[in-house]
mmCIF file of C-alpha atoms in Angstrom:
data_model
loop_
_atom_site.group_PDB
_atom_site.id
_atom_site.type_symbol
_atom_site.label_atom_id
_atom_site.label_comp_id
_atom_site.label_asym_id
_atom_site.label_seq_id
_atom_site.Cartn_x
_atom_site.Cartn_y
_atom_site.Cartn_z
ATOM 1 C CA MET A 1 14.263 2.147 17.887
ATOM 2 C CA HIS A 2 10.925 0.928 16.577
ATOM 3 C CA GLN A 3 7.893 0.017 18.637
ATOM 4 C CA GLN A 4 5.658 -2.852 17.579
ATOM 5 C CA ASP A 5 2.032 -3.041 18.661
ATOM 6 C CA SER A 6 1.060 -6.169 16.758
ATOM 7 C CA THR A 7 1.084 -9.659 18.200
ATOM 8 C CA PRO A 8 4.464 -11.422 17.824
ATOM 9 C CA ASN A 9 4.762 -14.298 15.388
ATOM 10 C CA GLY A 10 3.616 -17.581 16.839
ATOM 11 C CA THR A 11 0.919 -20.148 16.310
ATOM 12 C CA PRO A 12 -2.195 -18.882 14.503
ATOM 13 C CA THR A 13 -5.527 -19.154 16.243
ATOM 14 C CA ASP A 14 -8.010 -21.594 14.761
ATOM 15 C CA ARG A 15 -10.806 -19.125 15.476
ATOM 16 C CA GLY A 16 -9.214 -16.450 13.319
ATOM 17 C CA ARG A 17 -8.507 -18.827 10.432
ATOM 18 C CA ARG A 18 -11.959 -20.348 10.458
ATOM 19 C CA GLY A 19 -13.394 -16.874 10.699
ATOM 20 C CA PHE A 20 -11.597 -15.734 7.575
ATOM 21 C CA LEU A 21 -12.457 -18.810 5.537
ATOM 22 C CA SER A 22 -16.147 -18.665 6.413
ATOM 23 C CA ALA A 23 -16.314 -14.920 5.866
ATOM 24 C CA ALA A 24 -14.554 -15.153 2.506
ATOM 25 C CA ALA A 25 -16.950 -17.871 1.386
ATOM 26 C CA LEU A 26 -19.916 -15.762 2.403
ATOM 27 C CA ALA A 27 -18.419 -12.718 0.705
ATOM 28 C CA ALA A 28 -18.186 -14.550 -2.584
ATOM 29 C CA THR A 29 -21.917 -15.274 -2.549
ATOM 30 C CA SER A 30 -23.255 -12.248 -0.694
ATOM 31 C CA LEU A 31 -21.294 -9.293 -2.063
ATOM 32 C CA VAL A 32 -24.342 -7.574 -3.524
ATOM 33 C CA ALA A 33 -26.216 -7.743 -0.243
ATOM 34 C CA VAL A 34 -23.257 -6.413 1.709
ATOM 35 C CA SER A 35 -22.709 -3.570 -0.758
ATOM 36 C CA GLY A 36 -26.351 -2.583 -0.478
ATOM 37 C CA ALA A 37 -26.321 -2.624 3.297
ATOM 38 C CA ALA A 38 -23.117 -0.616 3.423
ATOM 39 C CA SER A 39 -24.412 1.899 0.889
ATOM 40 C CA GLN A 40 -27.474 2.567 3.036
ATOM 41 C CA ALA A 41 -25.254 3.027 6.060
ATOM 42 C CA SER A 42 -22.916 5.433 4.251
ATOM 43 C CA ALA A 43 -25.260 8.315 4.994
ATOM 44 C CA ALA A 44 -24.750 7.855 8.725
ATOM 45 C CA PRO A 45 -22.337 10.143 10.602
ATOM 46 C CA SER A 46 -19.829 7.332 11.033
ATOM 47 C CA ALA A 47 -18.348 4.615 8.843
ATOM 48 C CA THR A 48 -20.775 1.719 9.235
ATOM 49 C CA GLY A 49 -20.227 -0.223 6.032
ATOM 50 C CA ALA A 50 -20.073 -3.566 7.812
ATOM 51 C CA ARG A 51 -23.104 -3.049 10.018
ATOM 52 C CA GLY A 52 -26.762 -3.678 9.466
ATOM 53 C CA PRO A 53 -29.923 -2.457 11.264
ATOM 54 C CA ALA A 54 -29.570 -1.514 14.913
ATOM 55 C CA GLY A 55 -25.780 -1.590 14.618
ATOM 56 C CA ARG A 56 -25.589 -5.377 14.250
ATOM 57 C CA ARG A 57 -22.497 -6.795 12.554
ATOM 58 C CA ASN A 58 -23.010 -8.189 9.088
ATOM 59 C CA PRO A 59 -22.211 -11.928 9.203
ATOM 60 C CA VAL A 60 -20.084 -11.684 6.059
ATOM 61 C CA THR A 61 -17.571 -9.355 7.648
ATOM 62 C CA ALA A 62 -18.008 -9.893 11.371
ATOM 63 C CA SER A 63 -15.487 -12.734 11.545
ATOM 64 C CA VAL A 64 -12.572 -10.808 10.019
ATOM 65 C CA THR A 65 -11.407 -7.798 12.001
ATOM 66 C CA GLN A 66 -7.850 -6.522 11.999
ATOM 67 C CA THR A 67 -6.477 -5.780 15.448
ATOM 68 C CA GLY A 68 -2.714 -5.563 14.872
ATOM 69 C CA ARG A 69 -1.035 -2.164 15.056
ATOM 70 C CA ARG A 70 2.473 -1.136 14.061
ATOM 71 C CA ARG A 71 4.692 1.945 14.251
ATOM 72 C CA LEU A 72 6.073 3.875 11.316
ATOM 73 C CA GLY A 73 8.408 6.083 13.288
ATOM 74 C CA SER A 74 6.016 7.711 15.754
ATOM 75 C CA LEU A 75 2.950 7.089 13.576
ATOM 76 C CA LYS A 76 0.680 4.242 14.702
ATOM 77 C CA VAL A 77 -1.190 2.402 11.925
ATOM 78 C CA SER A 78 -2.959 -0.890 11.294
ATOM 79 C CA SER A 79 -0.547 -3.700 10.507
ATOM 80 C CA ILE A 80 -2.031 -3.970 6.999
ATOM 81 C CA GLY A 81 -3.225 -0.848 5.219
ATOM 82 C CA LEU A 82 -5.361 -0.306 2.135
ATOM 83 C CA GLY A 83 -3.955 1.042 -1.110
ATOM 84 C CA THR A 84 -6.424 2.898 -3.314
ATOM 85 C CA GLN A 85 -4.508 3.259 -6.578
ATOM 86 C CA THR A 86 -6.806 0.855 -8.441
ATOM 87 C CA MET A 87 -10.047 2.474 -7.286
ATOM 88 C CA PRO A 88 -10.314 5.072 -10.104
ATOM 89 C CA GLY A 89 -10.536 2.100 -12.489
ATOM 90 C CA ASN A 90 -7.762 3.059 -14.891
ATOM 91 C CA LEU A 91 -4.962 0.758 -13.727
ATOM 92 C CA TYR A 92 -6.150 -2.867 -13.696
ATOM 93 C CA GLY A 93 -9.385 -2.126 -15.527
ATOM 94 C CA PRO A 94 -12.808 -0.666 -14.669
ATOM 95 C CA VAL A 95 -14.354 -0.963 -11.217
ATOM 96 C CA THR A 96 -18.002 -1.639 -10.444
ATOM 97 C CA SER A 97 -18.754 1.940 -9.422
ATOM 98 C CA ARG A 98 -17.346 4.877 -7.517
ATOM 99 C CA LYS A 99 -20.049 4.350 -4.877
ATOM 100 C CA ASP A 100 -18.813 0.801 -4.332
ATOM 101 C CA MET A 101 -15.274 2.061 -3.756
ATOM 102 C CA VAL A 102 -16.499 4.460 -1.064
ATOM 103 C CA THR A 103 -18.398 1.573 0.506
ATOM 104 C CA LEU A 104 -15.330 -0.665 0.400
ATOM 105 C CA ILE A 105 -13.182 1.899 2.208
ATOM 106 C CA ARG A 106 -15.828 2.366 4.888
ATOM 107 C CA THR A 107 -16.075 -1.380 5.310
ATOM 108 C CA ALA A 108 -12.293 -1.508 5.717
ATOM 109 C CA VAL A 109 -12.597 0.980 8.586
ATOM 110 C CA ASP A 110 -15.188 -1.217 10.262
ATOM 111 C CA GLN A 111 -12.845 -4.181 9.875
ATOM 112 C CA GLY A 112 -10.052 -2.419 11.765
ATOM 113 C CA VAL A 113 -8.022 -0.885 8.931
ATOM 114 C CA THR A 114 -6.723 2.558 9.921
ATOM 115 C CA PHE A 115 -4.091 3.242 7.227
ATOM 116 C CA PHE A 116 -5.167 4.430 3.764
ATOM 117 C CA ASP A 117 -2.777 5.259 0.941
ATOM 118 C CA THR A 118 -3.507 7.484 -2.049
ATOM 119 C CA ALA A 119 -1.778 10.056 -4.300
ATOM 120 C CA GLU A 120 -2.676 13.017 -6.473
ATOM 121 C CA ALA A 121 -1.439 11.035 -9.489
ATOM 122 C CA TYR A 122 -3.915 8.190 -8.981
ATOM 123 C CA GLY A 123 -6.682 8.923 -11.452
ATOM 124 C CA PRO A 124 -5.314 11.612 -11.386
ATOM 125 C CA TRP A 125 -7.026 13.136 -8.344
ATOM 126 C CA GLU A 126 -9.973 10.713 -8.327
ATOM 127 C CA SER A 127 -8.463 8.347 -5.765
ATOM 128 C CA GLU A 128 -8.040 11.224 -3.318
ATOM 129 C CA ARG A 129 -11.648 12.292 -3.881
ATOM 130 C CA ILE A 130 -12.892 8.765 -3.175
ATOM 131 C CA VAL A 131 -10.776 8.515 -0.032
ATOM 132 C CA GLY A 132 -11.884 11.950 1.137
ATOM 133 C CA GLU A 133 -15.565 11.147 0.748
ATOM 134 C CA ALA A 134 -15.246 7.728 2.362
ATOM 135 C CA LEU A 135 -13.208 8.782 5.394
ATOM 136 C CA ARG A 136 -14.683 12.169 6.175
ATOM 137 C CA PRO A 137 -17.058 10.769 8.848
ATOM 138 C CA VAL A 138 -14.171 9.078 10.679
ATOM 139 C CA ARG A 139 -11.324 11.427 9.834
ATOM 140 C CA ASP A 140 -9.918 11.571 13.361
ATOM 141 C CA ASP A 141 -9.776 7.778 13.643
ATOM 142 C CA VAL A 142 -7.701 7.012 10.543
ATOM 143 C CA VAL A 143 -4.334 7.783 8.966
ATOM 144 C CA ILE A 144 -4.298 9.145 5.410
ATOM 145 C CA ALA A 145 -1.147 9.103 3.299
ATOM 146 C CA SER A 146 -0.845 10.891 -0.027
ATOM 147 C CA LYS A 147 1.935 11.844 -2.443
ATOM 148 C CA PHE A 148 3.094 14.855 -4.449
ATOM 149 C CA GLY A 149 5.801 15.173 -7.056
ATOM 150 C CA TRP A 150 4.235 15.006 -10.527
ATOM 151 C CA ASP A 151 3.593 17.989 -12.798
ATOM 152 C CA ILE A 152 -0.010 17.207 -13.736
ATOM 153 C CA ASN A 153 -1.861 19.276 -16.328
ATOM 154 C CA PRO A 154 -4.925 20.668 -14.512
ATOM 155 C CA ASP A 155 -7.048 20.518 -17.676
ATOM 156 C CA THR A 156 -6.104 17.175 -19.227
ATOM 157 C CA GLY A 157 -4.681 15.250 -16.264
ATOM 158 C CA ALA A 158 -1.590 14.418 -18.323
ATOM 159 C CA ARG A 159 1.728 14.049 -16.494
ATOM 160 C CA ASN A 160 4.424 16.450 -17.661
ATOM 161 C CA GLY A 161 7.294 14.890 -15.760
ATOM 162 C CA LEU A 162 8.302 15.508 -12.165
ATOM 163 C CA ASN A 163 7.976 18.726 -10.214
ATOM 164 C CA SER A 164 9.039 19.117 -6.579
ATOM 165 C CA ARG A 165 9.751 22.831 -6.618
ATOM 166 C CA PRO A 166 8.658 24.394 -3.310
ATOM 167 C CA GLU A 167 5.866 26.511 -4.794
ATOM 168 C CA HIS A 168 4.492 23.465 -6.627
ATOM 169 C CA ILE A 169 4.543 21.349 -3.458
ATOM 170 C CA ARG A 170 2.506 23.976 -1.631
ATOM 171 C CA ARG A 171 -0.095 24.140 -4.404
ATOM 172 C CA ALA A 172 -0.242 20.340 -4.586
ATOM 173 C CA VAL A 173 -0.861 20.005 -0.847
ATOM 174 C CA ASP A 174 -3.617 22.629 -0.887
ATOM 175 C CA GLY A 175 -5.311 20.645 -3.652
ATOM 176 C CA MET A 176 -4.947 17.424 -1.686
ATOM 177 C CA LEU A 177 -6.547 18.945 1.392
ATOM 178 C CA LYS A 178 -9.610 19.978 -0.624
ATOM 179 C CA ARG A 179 -9.982 16.612 -2.334
ATOM 180 C CA LEU A 180 -9.401 14.682 0.897
ATOM 181 C CA ARG A 181 -11.856 16.943 2.778
ATOM 182 C CA THR A 182 -9.460 17.448 5.641
ATOM 183 C CA ASP A 183 -7.254 20.106 7.187
ATOM 184 C CA HIS A 184 -4.166 17.900 7.445
ATOM 185 C CA ILE A 185 -2.382 15.009 5.763
ATOM 186 C CA ASP A 186 -1.050 12.439 8.221
ATOM 187 C CA LEU A 187 1.763 11.178 5.994
ATOM 188 C CA LEU A 188 2.951 13.101 2.928
ATOM 189 C CA TYR A 189 5.374 11.419 0.512
ATOM 190 C CA GLN A 190 7.458 12.741 -2.318
ATOM 191 C CA HIS A 191 6.214 10.317 -4.982
ATOM 192 C CA ARG A 192 9.524 10.234 -6.849
ATOM 193 C CA VAL A 193 12.760 12.115 -6.276
ATOM 194 C CA ASP A 194 13.003 15.128 -8.584
ATOM 195 C CA PRO A 195 16.513 15.103 -10.123
ATOM 196 C CA THR A 196 16.373 18.895 -10.590
ATOM 197 C CA VAL A 197 15.433 19.953 -7.034
ATOM 198 C CA PRO A 198 17.721 19.540 -3.994
ATOM 199 C CA ILE A 199 16.062 17.336 -1.388
ATOM 200 C CA GLU A 200 16.946 19.976 1.214
ATOM 201 C CA ASP A 201 14.558 22.376 -0.564
ATOM 202 C CA VAL A 202 11.853 19.728 -0.502
ATOM 203 C CA ALA A 203 12.421 18.958 3.182
ATOM 204 C CA ASP A 204 12.402 22.652 4.129
ATOM 205 C CA THR A 205 9.085 23.097 2.294
ATOM 206 C CA VAL A 206 7.502 20.116 4.043
ATOM 207 C CA LYS A 207 8.900 21.404 7.330
ATOM 208 C CA ASP A 208 7.005 24.658 6.751
ATOM 209 C CA LEU A 209 3.839 22.692 5.990
ATOM 210 C CA VAL A 210 4.301 20.777 9.243
ATOM 211 C CA ALA A 211 4.645 24.062 11.123
ATOM 212 C CA GLN A 212 1.381 25.220 9.514
ATOM 213 C CA GLY A 213 -0.368 22.014 10.605
ATOM 214 C CA LYS A 214 -1.142 20.936 7.047
ATOM 215 C CA VAL A 215 1.199 17.910 7.258
ATOM 216 C CA LEU A 216 2.007 15.755 10.289
ATOM 217 C CA HIS A 217 4.649 13.318 8.963
ATOM 218 C CA TRP A 218 6.552 12.843 5.750
ATOM 219 C CA GLY A 219 8.299 10.199 3.691
ATOM 220 C CA LEU A 220 9.899 9.335 0.360
ATOM 221 C CA SER A 221 8.920 6.797 -2.286
ATOM 222 C CA GLU A 222 11.560 4.803 -4.194
ATOM 223 C CA PRO A 223 14.378 7.231 -3.240
ATOM 224 C CA GLY A 224 18.139 7.011 -3.504
ATOM 225 C CA LEU A 225 19.944 6.097 -0.288
ATOM 226 C CA GLY A 226 21.956 9.304 -0.099
ATOM 227 C CA THR A 227 18.797 11.335 -0.589
ATOM 228 C CA VAL A 228 17.204 9.535 2.364
ATOM 229 C CA ARG A 229 20.056 10.537 4.649
ATOM 230 C CA ARG A 230 20.016 14.159 3.485
ATOM 231 C CA ALA A 231 16.243 14.461 3.830
ATOM 232 C CA HIS A 232 16.237 12.813 7.247
ATOM 233 C CA ALA A 233 18.859 15.289 8.497
ATOM 234 C CA ILE A 234 16.558 18.231 7.723
ATOM 235 C CA LEU A 235 13.239 16.732 8.849
ATOM 236 C CA PRO A 236 13.130 13.162 10.228
ATOM 237 C CA LEU A 237 11.384 10.790 7.857
ATOM 238 C CA THR A 238 8.522 8.636 9.092
ATOM 239 C CA ALA A 239 8.419 6.129 6.240
ATOM 240 C CA ILE A 240 10.002 4.964 3.014
ATOM 241 C CA GLN A 241 7.595 3.462 0.488
ATOM 242 C CA ASN A 242 9.030 0.977 -2.008
ATOM 243 C CA GLU A 243 7.800 -2.060 -3.857
ATOM 244 C CA TYR A 244 8.438 -5.188 -1.783
ATOM 245 C CA SER A 245 7.070 -8.730 -1.871
ATOM 246 C CA THR A 246 8.311 -12.258 -2.398
ATOM 247 C CA LEU A 247 8.317 -11.336 -6.096
ATOM 248 C CA TRP A 248 10.556 -8.278 -5.622
ATOM 249 C CA ARG A 249 12.994 -8.322 -2.725
ATOM 250 C CA GLY A 250 15.259 -5.467 -3.781
ATOM 251 C CA PRO A 251 14.800 -3.377 -0.600
ATOM 252 C CA GLU A 252 16.463 -6.085 1.491
ATOM 253 C CA GLN A 253 19.930 -5.226 0.209
ATOM 254 C CA ASP A 254 20.230 -1.568 1.231
ATOM 255 C CA VAL A 255 16.905 0.153 1.941
ATOM 256 C CA LEU A 256 15.696 -1.941 4.866
ATOM 257 C CA PRO A 257 19.062 -1.782 6.668
ATOM 258 C CA LEU A 258 19.036 2.005 6.237
ATOM 259 C CA CYS A 259 15.491 2.249 7.615
ATOM 260 C CA GLU A 260 16.521 0.182 10.622
ATOM 261 C CA GLU A 261 19.596 2.353 11.195
ATOM 262 C CA LEU A 262 17.646 5.627 11.061
ATOM 263 C CA GLY A 263 14.437 4.464 12.752
ATOM 264 C CA ILE A 264 12.301 4.932 9.626
ATOM 265 C CA GLY A 265 9.252 2.761 8.945
ATOM 266 C CA PHE A 266 8.820 0.910 5.663
ATOM 267 C CA VAL A 267 5.615 0.714 3.610
ATOM 268 C CA CYS A 268 5.302 -1.895 0.850
ATOM 269 C CA TRP A 269 3.467 -1.008 -2.320
ATOM 270 C CA ALA A 270 2.514 -3.870 -4.670
ATOM 271 C CA PRO A 271 2.953 -6.347 -1.771
ATOM 272 C CA LEU A 272 1.175 -8.992 -3.858
ATOM 273 C CA GLY A 273 3.212 -8.417 -7.007
ATOM 274 C CA MET A 274 0.279 -6.637 -8.710
ATOM 275 C CA GLY A 275 -1.729 -9.821 -8.337
ATOM 276 C CA PHE A 276 0.913 -12.352 -9.362
ATOM 277 C CA THR A 277 1.599 -13.857 -5.943
ATOM 278 C CA THR A 278 -2.119 -14.414 -5.338
ATOM 279 C CA GLY A 279 -2.066 -17.135 -7.993
ATOM 280 C CA ALA A 280 -4.533 -15.236 -10.189
ATOM 281 C CA MET A 281 -2.037 -14.778 -13.024
ATOM 282 C CA SER A 282 -0.368 -17.441 -15.152
ATOM 283 C CA PRO A 283 1.063 -17.838 -18.680
ATOM 284 C CA TYR A 284 -2.528 -18.419 -19.814
ATOM 285 C CA PHE A 285 -3.832 -15.255 -18.167
ATOM 286 C CA ARG A 286 -5.139 -12.694 -20.644
ATOM 287 C CA PHE A 287 -5.142 -9.027 -19.695
ATOM 288 C CA THR A 288 -8.057 -6.874 -20.759
ATOM 289 C CA ALA A 289 -7.474 -3.972 -23.148
ATOM 290 C CA ASP A 290 -7.685 -1.405 -20.324
ATOM 291 C CA ASP A 291 -5.342 -3.265 -17.942
ATOM 292 C CA ARG A 292 -1.944 -1.538 -17.763
ATOM 293 C CA ARG A 293 -0.025 -4.475 -16.306
ATOM 294 C CA PRO A 294 1.150 -5.925 -19.663
ATOM 295 C CA VAL A 295 3.664 -3.066 -20.003
ATOM 296 C CA PHE A 296 5.566 -4.444 -17.003
ATOM 297 C CA PRO A 297 8.318 -6.740 -18.377
ATOM 298 C CA ARG A 298 7.866 -9.440 -15.744
ATOM 299 C CA ASN A 299 4.263 -9.830 -16.928
ATOM 300 C CA SER A 300 5.188 -11.022 -20.408
ATOM 301 C CA GLN A 301 3.917 -14.506 -21.194
ATOM 302 C CA ASP A 302 7.416 -15.994 -21.070
ATOM 303 C CA ASN A 303 8.289 -14.329 -17.770
ATOM 304 C CA LEU A 304 4.989 -15.287 -16.186
ATOM 305 C CA ALA A 305 5.783 -18.891 -17.052
ATOM 306 C CA ALA A 306 9.349 -18.622 -15.738
ATOM 307 C CA ASN A 307 8.179 -17.123 -12.436
ATOM 308 C CA MET A 308 5.516 -19.729 -11.658
ATOM 309 C CA PRO A 309 7.787 -21.622 -9.199
ATOM 310 C CA LEU A 310 7.182 -18.760 -6.756
ATOM 311 C CA VAL A 311 3.418 -19.168 -7.056
ATOM 312 C CA GLN A 312 3.787 -22.903 -6.540
ATOM 313 C CA LEU A 313 5.839 -22.296 -3.396
ATOM 314 C CA LEU A 314 3.242 -19.906 -1.977
ATOM 315 C CA GLN A 315 0.467 -22.365 -2.803
ATOM 316 C CA GLU A 316 2.308 -25.132 -0.978
ATOM 317 C CA TRP A 317 2.716 -22.958 2.092
ATOM 318 C CA ALA A 318 -0.916 -21.886 1.868
ATOM 319 C CA VAL A 319 -1.991 -25.514 2.149
ATOM 320 C CA ARG A 320 0.482 -26.062 4.957
ATOM 321 C CA LYS A 321 -0.751 -23.069 6.972
ATOM 322 C CA GLY A 322 -4.454 -23.264 6.119
ATOM 323 C CA ALA A 323 -4.379 -19.907 4.366
ATOM 324 C CA THR A 324 -4.251 -18.503 0.822
ATOM 325 C CA PRO A 325 -1.173 -17.632 -1.291
ATOM 326 C CA ALA A 326 -1.921 -13.920 -0.879
ATOM 327 C CA GLN A 327 -2.031 -14.304 2.896
ATOM 328 C CA ILE A 328 1.273 -16.170 2.896
ATOM 329 C CA ASP A 329 2.934 -13.346 0.926
ATOM 330 C CA LEU A 330 1.532 -10.649 3.230
ATOM 331 C CA ALA A 331 2.330 -12.630 6.383
ATOM 332 C CA TRP A 332 5.868 -13.149 5.080
ATOM 333 C CA LEU A 333 6.259 -9.370 4.778
ATOM 334 C CA LEU A 334 4.923 -8.786 8.284
ATOM 335 C CA ALA A 335 7.361 -11.347 9.651
ATOM 336 C CA GLN A 336 10.450 -9.663 8.165
ATOM 337 C CA LYS A 337 10.483 -6.607 10.462
ATOM 338 C CA PRO A 338 8.034 -5.213 13.044
ATOM 339 C CA TRP A 339 8.086 -1.802 11.311
ATOM 340 C CA ILE A 340 7.039 -3.046 7.854
ATOM 341 C CA VAL A 341 3.457 -2.321 6.740
ATOM 342 C CA PRO A 342 2.045 -3.629 3.426
ATOM 343 C CA ILE A 343 -0.709 -1.683 1.651
ATOM 344 C CA PRO A 344 -2.384 -4.082 -0.804
ATOM 345 C CA SER A 345 -4.789 -2.374 -3.176
ATOM 346 C CA THR A 346 -8.122 -3.982 -3.943
ATOM 347 C CA THR A 347 -11.561 -3.138 -5.289
ATOM 348 C CA ARG A 348 -13.319 -6.268 -4.013
ATOM 349 C CA LEU A 349 -14.719 -7.066 -0.585
ATOM 350 C CA SER A 350 -13.589 -10.695 -0.719
ATOM 351 C CA HIS A 351 -10.008 -9.608 -1.395
ATOM 352 C CA LEU A 352 -10.142 -7.034 1.399
ATOM 353 C CA LEU A 353 -11.191 -9.700 3.880
ATOM 354 C CA GLU A 354 -8.561 -12.083 2.568
ATOM 355 C CA ASN A 355 -5.804 -9.496 2.864
ATOM 356 C CA ILE A 356 -6.526 -8.361 6.412
ATOM 357 C CA GLY A 357 -6.925 -12.006 7.419
ATOM 358 C CA ALA A 358 -3.207 -12.395 6.722
ATOM 359 C CA GLU A 359 -2.385 -11.071 10.186
ATOM 360 C CA GLU A 360 -3.708 -14.357 11.579
ATOM 361 C CA VAL A 361 -0.961 -16.290 9.764
ATOM 362 C CA ARG A 362 2.090 -16.845 11.958
ATOM 363 C CA PHE A 363 5.426 -18.490 11.273
ATOM 364 C CA THR A 364 7.657 -20.117 13.848
ATOM 365 C CA PRO A 365 11.323 -19.035 13.596
ATOM 366 C CA ALA A 366 12.153 -22.337 11.903
ATOM 367 C CA GLU A 367 9.296 -21.953 9.415
ATOM 368 C CA LEU A 368 10.304 -18.403 8.587
ATOM 369 C CA GLN A 369 13.895 -19.433 7.973
ATOM 370 C CA GLU A 370 12.697 -22.277 5.760
ATOM 371 C CA LEU A 371 10.407 -20.003 3.761
ATOM 372 C CA ASN A 372 13.057 -17.272 3.419
ATOM 373 C CA THR A 373 15.525 -19.830 2.097
ATOM 374 C CA ALA A 374 13.002 -21.187 -0.394
ATOM 375 C CA VAL A 375 12.030 -17.716 -1.648
ATOM 376 C CA ALA A 376 15.682 -16.699 -2.032
ATOM 377 C CA ALA A 377 16.383 -19.793 -4.131
ATOM 378 C CA ILE A 378 13.876 -18.759 -6.811
ATOM 379 C CA THR A 379 15.152 -16.566 -9.665
ATOM 380 C CA ILE A 380 12.626 -13.961 -10.800
ATOM 381 C CA HIS A 381 12.606 -13.139 -14.510
ATOM 382 C CA GLY A 382 11.772 -9.740 -15.996
ATOM 383 C CA ASP A 383 12.125 -6.177 -14.701
ATOM 384 C CA ARG A 384 9.523 -5.044 -12.219
ATOM 385 C CA LEU A 385 8.764 -1.783 -14.068
ATOM 386 C CA PRO A 386 8.917 -0.434 -17.626
ATOM 387 C CA PRO A 387 12.292 1.207 -18.451
ATOM 388 C CA GLU A 388 11.061 4.797 -18.119
ATOM 389 C CA ALA A 389 9.509 4.086 -14.708
ATOM 390 C CA LEU A 390 12.474 2.045 -13.511
ATOM 391 C CA ALA A 391 14.760 4.990 -14.324
ATOM 392 C CA MET A 392 12.856 7.072 -11.746
ATOM 393 C CA THR A 393 13.651 4.710 -8.862
ATOM 394 C CA GLY A 394 16.689 5.017 -6.609
ATOM 395 C CA VAL A 395 17.339 8.546 -7.901
ATOM 396 C CA GLU A 396 19.587 10.912 -5.949
ATOM 397 C CA ALA A 397 18.524 14.541 -5.663
ATOM 398 C CA PRO A 398 21.076 17.142 -6.809
ATOM 399 C CA PRO A 399 23.180 19.017 -4.235
ATOM 400 C CA ARG A 400 21.945 22.359 -2.971
#
């Protein structure tokens, strides 16, 4: 049903692990130099963010290159993608610069990442513009995913609820193509199910866009199960995108079995729990004024404290496997199914290298069973989303 191109789970190579650790250490001390070298290279006709003069590999990034590939339906992508939601700088706080975000994406390409996720709502629009500028030189070598579904005021950028009416979808896609500097979108998602528009109308509209060559594949984000079946019957879905990590395992109950039944790939957003499973957050962590994460109930001080046993577990496994907690969480996701692809978002080179280094972490069947059992035994406190956002997940589209 699904084809896997990545290496099966087994024993990690010492070369890959040492390569990540040395590269991450260098990245922490040499980020400015790498950014400068990549910025100079950005004017070249190809993405060369990780290369120096005469095409030589930069020593900071040369040791960490992602080689694993996976299938989302018929779409082949890198086993770990790159989310770009944080790159406009209005989610977790400001970023260094827009130029640095372009450089980071181009460096990701040089490190073997082929799957890039964005949406018109991120910024809004700015994330797509960054992705479009960064990937234009290598457009034919990468997979770009974006999302429609919000009614966004063109003057203020304010969201006015959901809108998946056919005429709005067509306008949204035309805007995406301009911002992404491309003539097609590889994977187009409905960002959230519109409770006022039959999913058959949405699928028929996307089907027309596919016939026009503007869209190659499509998917749904956080949909209801019945809506998935109805959409898939009109135009086969390539991927479902839901939150999934050791911190939030909700998809395991119904969504993943449905994906396996229908041959649909699964893409994990927030695969690191918005930073929690990396160990960066604790009850003593203080969010900045422009960080939006405090509105998420599980990020209250009490819930952060109550959920620390998960961080401790990941830290223990990180020591055991010679990795980092973030790599353990990502490797755990990769080990669940061969058609699962996480898309961690980052704005830092060191985190990019750390994340793609997760493909070097392997679990034996016994280790995976042990880790699954330990994760399942931990109770997570606090809802994953604010009430108004949570109400938009698992929604069923109305009948036609």
